[in-house]
Amino acid sequence: PGFPADPFLVALTGDAGVWRSPDDGASWVATTLPGEGRATALSYSPEFDLDDRLWLGMSTGAVFRSSDRGETWSAALPEVEGEPLDQAIHDLVALDGDRMLAISADFAVLCSDDAGDNWSLCDQGIPWPAAQHSRFWGHYRRLSRPAGGSSPVVLAAWEGLVLGKEAGEQWSEACFLTPDYVRSVAFSPGYPDDPTLWLGTYGGGVHRSQDGGETWTVLAADKEHQFTEAIVPSPEYPADPTLFLVTARRVLLTADGGDSFRQLDATGIALAHDVVLSPGFADDRIAFTVGTTEDEGQWVIARSDDGGDSWAEIWRGEPPPAPQIVSLLAPPEFADGGPLFGIQQEPAAVVRSGDGGGSWEEVLVLEEAGARLLAADGGLLAVT
């Protein structure tokens, strides 16, 4: 949620490396992390433009911190009840000040008050002790917060959501869903002035809260019991109440914040995987859908210039194992005619388009697939 200023940064699976680009992705410089493992989570300070701090959660249980925008890193190994954490950091978020929260693959909820140097258990009030009530892998799915590091912190579990007040010192149940399970969470870009948040489920449709998670409404899409892959509100929500959903590999659009939906026909795409909006969507109405054909599994990019009403296929990969572009990112500069970026498979690479997605060039070849791009004002962030 929310994006800091430059630079570009990439954290990749497999080789514990970080790459930064000072020139809008044209060239890249590698830096080295102080340990082994692969990056499993990334967070940056709500005051990143001022303090330059980034954190990586690692598969080894370590947390790496940089105070110079990824040029150099230091390492800390969280302890749980006096023992070093030996499970991967599943997700982590940086809050105001030096407060950090993290979840591990073995269901621990951790907190730090010194920017990640020391960690302790922080699960007071969570109603679903994993060891007693959940036998599912990945009991705690993810941590989310609104832009700017503000409260509340949302902890998504298989069973539902819990809200962390006072920076996670105390948790309370917000929504109980079993057996539907949480799949995706999104905050209104206008939060906290607009305290709307949405959650998608494994088969139970989309739920909306308009009071910061205190009460919930099941939206119309629930009648089809769809699996919600992604929830994508307009960057100007709620002034622009447009909301896209990727559900059961279809794209749905609502122009009223979720009260009613219609299915879109993204030309050439049989199975949709994601929707990406221009940062200037409220004015330029540009949207992209990334997906695959049903028969050969080729990846396709479709573009809409009218807010989703009509679509045109702008790129299609050759049949595998030819290169396939599997995810997109439109950084803030895209709204002013800047480039579009993507992640390519076979070979793995960061790719760049200067013509709105019609043609692509490799700008960083990767040793292993799995990177994921996040936008920044004046640059990019990418994490596994």
Short mmCIF file of C-alpha atoms in Angstrom, two decimals:
data_model
loop_
_atom_site.label_atom_id
_atom_site.label_comp_id
_atom_site.label_asym_id
_atom_site.label_seq_id
_atom_site.Cartn_x
_atom_site.Cartn_y
_atom_site.Cartn_z
CA PRO A 1 0.00 0.00 0.00
CA GLY A 2 1.39 3.39 -0.97
CA PHE A 3 4.71 3.75 -2.74
CA PRO A 4 7.94 5.46 -1.72
CA ALA A 5 10.20 7.44 -4.01
CA ASP A 6 13.12 6.01 -6.03
CA PRO A 7 15.27 3.93 -6.48
CA PHE A 8 14.54 0.78 -8.41
CA LEU A 9 15.16 -2.40 -6.47
CA VAL A 10 14.80 -6.11 -7.18
CA ALA A 11 14.94 -8.98 -4.70
CA LEU A 12 15.05 -12.40 -6.34
CA THR A 13 14.56 -16.01 -5.31
CA GLY A 14 17.45 -18.40 -5.26
CA ASP A 15 20.54 -16.28 -5.01
CA ALA A 16 19.96 -13.88 -2.08
CA GLY A 17 20.68 -10.85 -4.26
CA VAL A 18 19.34 -7.32 -4.60
CA TRP A 19 19.49 -5.24 -7.77
CA ARG A 20 19.02 -1.47 -7.98
CA SER A 21 18.62 0.74 -11.01
CA PRO A 22 19.33 4.49 -10.91
CA ASP A 23 18.08 5.14 -14.45
CA ASP A 24 14.47 3.98 -14.78
CA GLY A 25 15.40 0.35 -15.33
CA ALA A 26 17.85 0.81 -18.19
CA SER A 27 20.80 -0.58 -16.18
CA TRP A 28 21.11 -2.52 -12.94
CA VAL A 29 23.68 -2.88 -10.16
CA ALA A 30 23.81 -5.95 -7.88
CA THR A 31 24.25 -5.74 -4.11
CA THR A 32 24.68 -8.65 -1.69
CA LEU A 33 22.56 -9.73 1.27
CA PRO A 34 24.37 -10.76 4.51
CA GLY A 35 23.29 -14.39 4.56
CA GLU A 36 21.77 -17.32 2.71
CA GLY A 37 18.22 -18.11 1.73
CA ARG A 38 15.73 -16.44 -0.55
CA ALA A 39 13.56 -13.39 -0.04
CA THR A 40 10.00 -14.30 0.96
CA ALA A 41 8.61 -10.88 1.98
CA LEU A 42 9.46 -7.20 1.61
CA SER A 43 8.37 -4.08 3.46
CA TYR A 44 9.50 -0.48 3.48
CA SER A 45 9.18 2.31 6.02
CA PRO A 46 6.09 4.53 5.88
CA GLU A 47 8.68 7.35 5.97
CA PHE A 48 10.83 5.81 3.23
CA ASP A 49 11.30 9.14 1.47
CA LEU A 50 13.00 10.40 4.65
CA ASP A 51 14.69 7.39 6.30
CA ASP A 52 15.48 5.12 3.27
CA ARG A 53 14.68 1.93 5.22
CA LEU A 54 13.71 -1.43 3.67
CA TRP A 55 13.28 -4.90 5.18
CA LEU A 56 13.39 -8.38 3.64
CA GLY A 57 11.98 -11.48 5.32
CA MET A 58 13.95 -14.58 4.39
CA SER A 59 13.27 -18.28 3.98
CA THR A 60 15.76 -18.97 6.79
CA GLY A 61 13.75 -16.95 9.34
CA ALA A 62 16.15 -14.02 9.24
CA VAL A 63 15.12 -10.40 8.64
CA PHE A 64 17.47 -8.19 6.61
CA ARG A 65 17.32 -4.39 6.96
CA SER A 66 18.73 -1.63 4.77
CA SER A 67 18.95 2.02 5.78
CA ASP A 68 20.33 3.21 2.44
CA ARG A 69 17.67 2.11 -0.07
CA GLY A 70 19.11 -1.34 -0.60
CA GLU A 71 22.81 -0.57 -1.09
CA THR A 72 23.87 -2.38 2.11
CA TRP A 73 22.06 -4.71 4.51
CA SER A 74 22.27 -5.94 8.10
CA ALA A 75 20.72 -9.14 9.48
CA ALA A 76 18.70 -10.09 12.55
CA LEU A 77 17.42 -13.55 13.52
CA PRO A 78 14.12 -13.37 15.44
CA GLU A 79 13.71 -15.55 18.51
CA VAL A 80 10.50 -17.25 19.61
CA GLU A 81 10.42 -18.03 23.34
CA GLY A 82 14.21 -17.87 23.46
CA GLU A 83 14.87 -20.05 20.41
CA PRO A 84 16.06 -18.76 17.02
CA LEU A 85 13.28 -18.76 14.46
CA ASP A 86 13.90 -21.54 11.95
CA GLN A 87 10.81 -21.00 9.77
CA ALA A 88 10.47 -18.64 6.82
CA ILE A 89 9.11 -15.15 7.32
CA HIS A 90 5.77 -15.41 5.52
CA ASP A 91 4.97 -11.68 5.54
CA LEU A 92 6.04 -8.49 7.35
CA VAL A 93 4.99 -4.84 7.55
CA ALA A 94 6.68 -1.71 8.84
CA LEU A 95 4.45 0.65 10.84
CA ASP A 96 5.03 4.14 12.20
CA GLY A 97 8.30 4.72 14.03
CA ASP A 98 10.35 1.56 14.61
CA ARG A 99 7.38 -0.78 14.97
CA MET A 100 7.42 -3.97 12.85
CA LEU A 101 5.06 -6.94 12.58
CA ALA A 102 5.73 -10.30 10.94
CA ILE A 103 4.22 -13.75 10.57
CA SER A 104 6.22 -16.94 10.13
CA ALA A 105 5.49 -20.14 8.26
CA ASP A 106 4.97 -21.98 11.55
CA PHE A 107 2.12 -19.66 12.57
CA ALA A 108 4.00 -17.28 14.88
CA VAL A 109 2.92 -13.62 15.00
CA LEU A 110 5.97 -11.50 15.83
CA CYS A 111 6.55 -7.84 16.69
CA SER A 112 9.57 -5.57 17.00
CA ASP A 113 9.87 -2.09 18.54
CA ASP A 114 13.44 -1.43 17.40
CA ALA A 115 13.13 -1.60 13.59
CA GLY A 116 13.71 -5.35 13.44
CA ASP A 117 16.75 -5.86 15.69
CA ASN A 118 14.75 -7.83 18.29
CA TRP A 119 11.46 -9.69 17.96
CA SER A 120 8.93 -11.25 20.33
CA LEU A 121 5.61 -13.09 20.10
CA CYS A 122 2.69 -10.73 19.63
CA ASP A 123 -0.59 -12.68 19.36
CA GLN A 124 -2.69 -11.41 22.27
CA GLY A 125 -6.38 -11.70 21.40
CA ILE A 126 -6.08 -13.74 18.20
CA PRO A 127 -9.09 -16.09 18.42
CA TRP A 128 -7.67 -18.99 16.39
CA PRO A 129 -4.58 -20.58 17.98
CA ALA A 130 -3.06 -22.37 15.03
CA ALA A 131 -1.86 -25.44 16.88
CA GLN A 132 -5.33 -26.12 18.31
CA HIS A 133 -7.78 -25.07 15.62
CA SER A 134 -6.12 -25.15 12.23
CA ARG A 135 -4.54 -28.04 10.39
CA PHE A 136 -4.09 -26.10 7.15
CA TRP A 137 -0.74 -25.09 5.73
CA GLY A 138 -0.23 -21.33 5.94
CA HIS A 139 -2.71 -20.70 8.77
CA TYR A 140 -1.79 -16.99 8.76
CA ARG A 141 -1.94 -15.89 5.15
CA ARG A 142 -0.70 -12.30 5.12
CA LEU A 143 -0.39 -8.97 6.90
CA SER A 144 -1.86 -5.81 5.38
CA ARG A 145 -2.05 -2.16 6.35
CA PRO A 146 -3.37 1.00 4.68
CA ALA A 147 -0.96 3.34 2.93
CA GLY A 148 1.25 5.39 5.20
CA GLY A 149 1.64 2.88 8.01
CA SER A 150 -1.67 3.78 9.66
CA SER A 151 -3.95 1.56 11.72
CA PRO A 152 -5.54 -0.93 11.49
CA VAL A 153 -3.24 -3.81 10.66
CA VAL A 154 -5.16 -6.71 9.14
CA LEU A 155 -4.02 -10.30 9.71
CA ALA A 156 -5.59 -12.64 7.18
CA ALA A 157 -5.89 -16.28 8.27
CA TRP A 158 -7.65 -19.25 6.73
CA GLU A 159 -10.56 -18.70 9.11
CA GLY A 160 -11.07 -14.95 8.54
CA LEU A 161 -9.59 -11.60 9.52
CA VAL A 162 -8.31 -10.17 12.75
CA LEU A 163 -7.63 -6.47 13.32
CA GLY A 164 -4.55 -5.28 15.16
CA LYS A 165 -5.18 -2.11 17.14
CA GLU A 166 -2.41 -0.12 18.78
CA ALA A 167 0.09 -1.34 16.18
CA GLY A 168 -0.69 -4.99 16.83
CA GLU A 169 -0.47 -4.95 20.64
CA GLN A 170 -4.01 -6.29 20.78
CA TRP A 171 -5.93 -8.28 18.17
CA SER A 172 -9.67 -8.84 17.77
CA GLU A 173 -11.75 -10.92 15.38
CA ALA A 174 -13.18 -8.90 12.49
CA CYS A 175 -14.69 -11.56 10.25
CA PHE A 176 -15.12 -15.34 10.63
CA LEU A 177 -15.38 -17.18 7.29
CA THR A 178 -14.66 -20.90 7.65
CA PRO A 179 -14.99 -22.84 5.40
CA ASP A 180 -14.54 -20.10 2.75
CA TYR A 181 -11.06 -18.87 3.75
CA VAL A 182 -9.39 -15.54 2.96
CA ARG A 183 -7.64 -15.26 -0.40
CA SER A 184 -7.15 -11.51 -0.99
CA VAL A 185 -7.42 -8.22 0.94
CA ALA A 186 -7.57 -4.62 -0.30
CA PHE A 187 -7.89 -1.23 1.41
CA SER A 188 -9.50 1.83 -0.11
CA PRO A 189 -6.76 4.16 -1.44
CA GLY A 190 -8.60 6.86 0.51
CA TYR A 191 -8.11 5.13 3.87
CA PRO A 192 -8.58 6.25 6.69
CA ASP A 193 -10.84 9.07 5.46
CA ASP A 194 -12.70 6.34 3.59
CA PRO A 195 -12.48 3.30 5.93
CA THR A 196 -13.52 0.77 3.26
CA LEU A 197 -11.78 -2.57 2.88
CA TRP A 198 -12.56 -5.70 0.93
CA LEU A 199 -11.65 -9.34 1.27
CA GLY A 200 -11.93 -12.13 -1.26
CA THR A 201 -12.35 -15.78 -0.40
CA TYR A 202 -11.84 -19.32 -1.66
CA GLY A 203 -15.38 -19.76 -2.97
CA GLY A 204 -17.36 -17.42 -0.73
CA GLY A 205 -17.28 -14.33 -2.93
CA VAL A 206 -16.30 -10.82 -1.89
CA HIS A 207 -16.97 -9.14 1.45
CA ARG A 208 -16.90 -5.39 2.08
CA SER A 209 -16.56 -3.34 5.25
CA GLN A 210 -17.18 0.41 5.18
CA ASP A 211 -16.20 1.01 8.80
CA GLY A 212 -12.64 -0.28 9.02
CA GLY A 213 -13.58 -3.93 9.54
CA GLU A 214 -16.15 -3.57 12.30
CA THR A 215 -19.09 -4.79 10.19
CA TRP A 216 -19.25 -6.65 6.86
CA THR A 217 -21.53 -7.04 3.85
CA VAL A 218 -21.44 -9.90 1.32
CA LEU A 219 -21.43 -8.36 -2.15
CA ALA A 220 -23.50 -9.44 -5.14
CA ALA A 221 -20.65 -11.50 -6.60
CA ASP A 222 -21.07 -13.95 -3.74
CA LYS A 223 -24.12 -15.53 -5.38
CA GLU A 224 -21.77 -17.25 -7.84
CA HIS A 225 -19.40 -18.44 -5.09
CA GLN A 226 -16.34 -17.27 -6.94
CA PHE A 227 -12.68 -17.59 -6.00
CA THR A 228 -11.36 -14.04 -5.74
CA GLU A 229 -7.78 -13.82 -7.02
CA ALA A 230 -7.43 -10.01 -6.87
CA ILE A 231 -9.35 -6.89 -5.78
CA VAL A 232 -8.24 -3.74 -7.61
CA PRO A 233 -9.88 -0.38 -6.72
CA SER A 234 -9.34 2.78 -8.73
CA PRO A 235 -6.37 4.81 -7.39
CA GLU A 236 -8.87 7.66 -6.78
CA TYR A 237 -11.39 5.57 -4.84
CA PRO A 238 -13.91 6.61 -3.41
CA ALA A 239 -14.13 9.71 -5.65
CA ASP A 240 -13.96 7.21 -8.52
CA PRO A 241 -15.89 4.16 -7.20
CA THR A 242 -14.57 1.79 -9.91
CA LEU A 243 -13.52 -1.64 -8.65
CA PHE A 244 -12.14 -4.60 -10.63
CA LEU A 245 -12.27 -8.19 -9.40
CA VAL A 246 -10.44 -11.22 -10.78
CA THR A 247 -12.72 -14.05 -9.71
CA ALA A 248 -12.60 -17.66 -10.90
CA ARG A 249 -10.23 -16.40 -13.64
CA ARG A 250 -12.85 -13.94 -14.92
CA VAL A 251 -12.77 -10.14 -14.69
CA LEU A 252 -15.70 -8.35 -13.08
CA LEU A 253 -16.24 -4.58 -12.96
CA THR A 254 -18.31 -2.49 -10.61
CA ALA A 255 -18.84 1.25 -10.98
CA ASP A 256 -20.53 1.66 -7.61
CA GLY A 257 -17.99 0.26 -5.15
CA GLY A 258 -19.36 -3.28 -5.21
CA ASP A 259 -23.14 -3.00 -5.13
CA SER A 260 -23.45 -4.45 -8.64
CA PHE A 261 -21.08 -6.22 -11.06
CA ARG A 262 -20.79 -7.08 -14.73
CA GLN A 263 -18.43 -9.51 -16.40
CA LEU A 264 -15.90 -8.13 -18.89
CA ASP A 265 -14.65 -9.69 -22.11
CA ALA A 266 -10.87 -9.18 -22.12
CA THR A 267 -10.18 -10.02 -25.77
CA GLY A 268 -7.97 -13.08 -26.30
CA ILE A 269 -7.90 -14.04 -22.61
CA ALA A 270 -9.76 -17.16 -21.50
CA LEU A 271 -8.33 -17.32 -17.96
CA ALA A 272 -7.53 -13.95 -16.34
CA HIS A 273 -4.82 -13.77 -13.67
CA ASP A 274 -4.56 -10.07 -12.82
CA VAL A 275 -5.77 -6.54 -13.58
CA VAL A 276 -3.34 -3.61 -13.58
CA LEU A 277 -4.51 0.02 -13.66
CA SER A 278 -2.69 3.12 -14.83
CA PRO A 279 -1.77 5.35 -11.85
CA GLY A 280 -3.72 8.04 -13.73
CA PHE A 281 -6.75 5.77 -14.17
CA ALA A 282 -9.27 8.34 -12.92
CA ASP A 283 -8.34 10.53 -15.89
CA ASP A 284 -6.85 8.26 -18.59
CA ARG A 285 -9.03 5.14 -17.87
CA ILE A 286 -6.25 2.77 -19.02
CA ALA A 287 -6.39 -0.80 -17.67
CA PHE A 288 -4.57 -4.03 -18.51
CA THR A 289 -5.60 -7.65 -18.03
CA VAL A 290 -2.96 -10.40 -17.95
CA GLY A 291 -4.07 -13.97 -18.56
CA THR A 292 -3.78 -17.12 -20.61
CA THR A 293 -5.49 -18.82 -23.51
CA GLU A 294 -7.53 -21.87 -22.57
CA ASP A 295 -6.03 -24.33 -25.05
CA GLU A 296 -2.25 -23.86 -25.26
CA GLY A 297 -1.64 -21.81 -22.13
CA GLN A 298 -0.12 -18.85 -23.98
CA TRP A 299 0.07 -15.63 -21.97
CA VAL A 300 -1.86 -12.66 -23.35
CA ILE A 301 -2.03 -8.96 -22.45
CA ALA A 302 -5.24 -7.05 -23.22
CA ARG A 303 -5.64 -3.28 -22.85
CA SER A 304 -8.66 -1.05 -22.27
CA ASP A 305 -8.61 2.72 -22.81
CA ASP A 306 -12.15 3.34 -21.60
CA GLY A 307 -12.17 2.03 -18.05
CA GLY A 308 -12.90 -1.59 -18.95
CA ASP A 309 -15.84 -1.23 -21.35
CA SER A 310 -13.87 -2.46 -24.37
CA TRP A 311 -10.58 -4.36 -24.74
CA ALA A 312 -7.96 -5.07 -27.39
CA GLU A 313 -5.30 -7.77 -27.35
CA ILE A 314 -1.92 -6.01 -27.53
CA TRP A 315 0.55 -8.85 -26.92
CA ARG A 316 0.51 -12.65 -27.14
CA GLY A 317 3.39 -14.97 -26.37
CA GLU A 318 4.31 -17.83 -28.65
CA PRO A 319 3.35 -21.30 -27.34
CA PRO A 320 5.52 -22.42 -24.37
CA PRO A 321 8.45 -22.80 -23.86
CA ALA A 322 8.75 -19.46 -25.67
CA PRO A 323 9.04 -16.37 -23.38
CA GLN A 324 5.83 -15.53 -21.53
CA ILE A 325 5.09 -12.23 -19.74
CA VAL A 326 3.19 -13.24 -16.61
CA SER A 327 2.78 -10.00 -14.64
CA LEU A 328 2.72 -6.24 -15.28
CA LEU A 329 3.44 -3.04 -13.43
CA ALA A 330 2.52 0.50 -14.42
CA PRO A 331 4.75 2.85 -12.38
CA PRO A 332 3.61 6.43 -11.65
CA GLU A 333 5.51 7.72 -14.70
CA PHE A 334 3.30 5.59 -16.96
CA ALA A 335 0.45 8.09 -16.55
CA ASP A 336 2.70 10.72 -18.18
CA GLY A 337 3.77 8.55 -21.10
CA GLY A 338 6.43 6.58 -19.23
CA PRO A 339 7.32 2.89 -19.62
CA LEU A 340 5.45 -0.24 -18.58
CA PHE A 341 7.33 -3.08 -16.85
CA GLY A 342 6.74 -6.81 -16.58
CA ILE A 343 8.11 -10.13 -15.39
CA GLN A 344 8.97 -12.70 -18.03
CA GLN A 345 9.38 -16.45 -17.78
CA GLU A 346 11.63 -18.65 -19.98
CA PRO A 347 14.04 -16.94 -19.72
CA ALA A 348 13.29 -15.19 -16.44
CA ALA A 349 13.73 -11.44 -16.83
CA VAL A 350 12.45 -7.98 -16.02
CA VAL A 351 11.09 -6.56 -19.28
CA ARG A 352 10.22 -3.03 -20.34
CA SER A 353 7.76 -1.64 -22.89
CA GLY A 354 7.93 1.88 -24.27
CA ASP A 355 4.77 1.60 -26.37
CA GLY A 356 2.14 0.71 -23.79
CA GLY A 357 2.64 -3.06 -23.87
CA GLY A 358 2.79 -3.87 -27.57
CA SER A 359 6.51 -4.71 -27.68
CA TRP A 360 9.02 -5.62 -24.96
CA GLU A 361 12.75 -5.66 -24.28
CA GLU A 362 14.66 -7.52 -21.57
CA VAL A 363 16.34 -5.06 -19.16
CA LEU A 364 17.46 -7.51 -16.45
CA VAL A 365 17.96 -11.24 -17.03
CA LEU A 366 17.31 -13.27 -13.88
CA GLU A 367 18.83 -16.53 -12.75
CA GLU A 368 15.50 -17.83 -11.49
CA ALA A 369 11.86 -16.98 -12.08
CA GLY A 370 9.70 -15.67 -9.26
CA ALA A 371 10.21 -11.91 -9.00
CA ARG A 372 7.19 -9.65 -8.45
CA LEU A 373 7.14 -5.94 -9.21
CA LEU A 374 5.81 -3.12 -7.05
CA ALA A 375 5.62 0.51 -8.17
CA ALA A 376 7.40 3.44 -6.59
CA ASP A 377 7.20 7.15 -7.30
CA GLY A 378 10.21 7.57 -9.56
CA GLY A 379 11.22 3.90 -9.56
CA LEU A 380 10.30 0.28 -8.96
CA LEU A 381 10.37 -2.25 -6.19
CA ALA A 382 10.32 -5.96 -7.01
CA VAL A 383 10.16 -8.89 -4.62
CA THR A 384 9.71 -12.62 -4.92
#
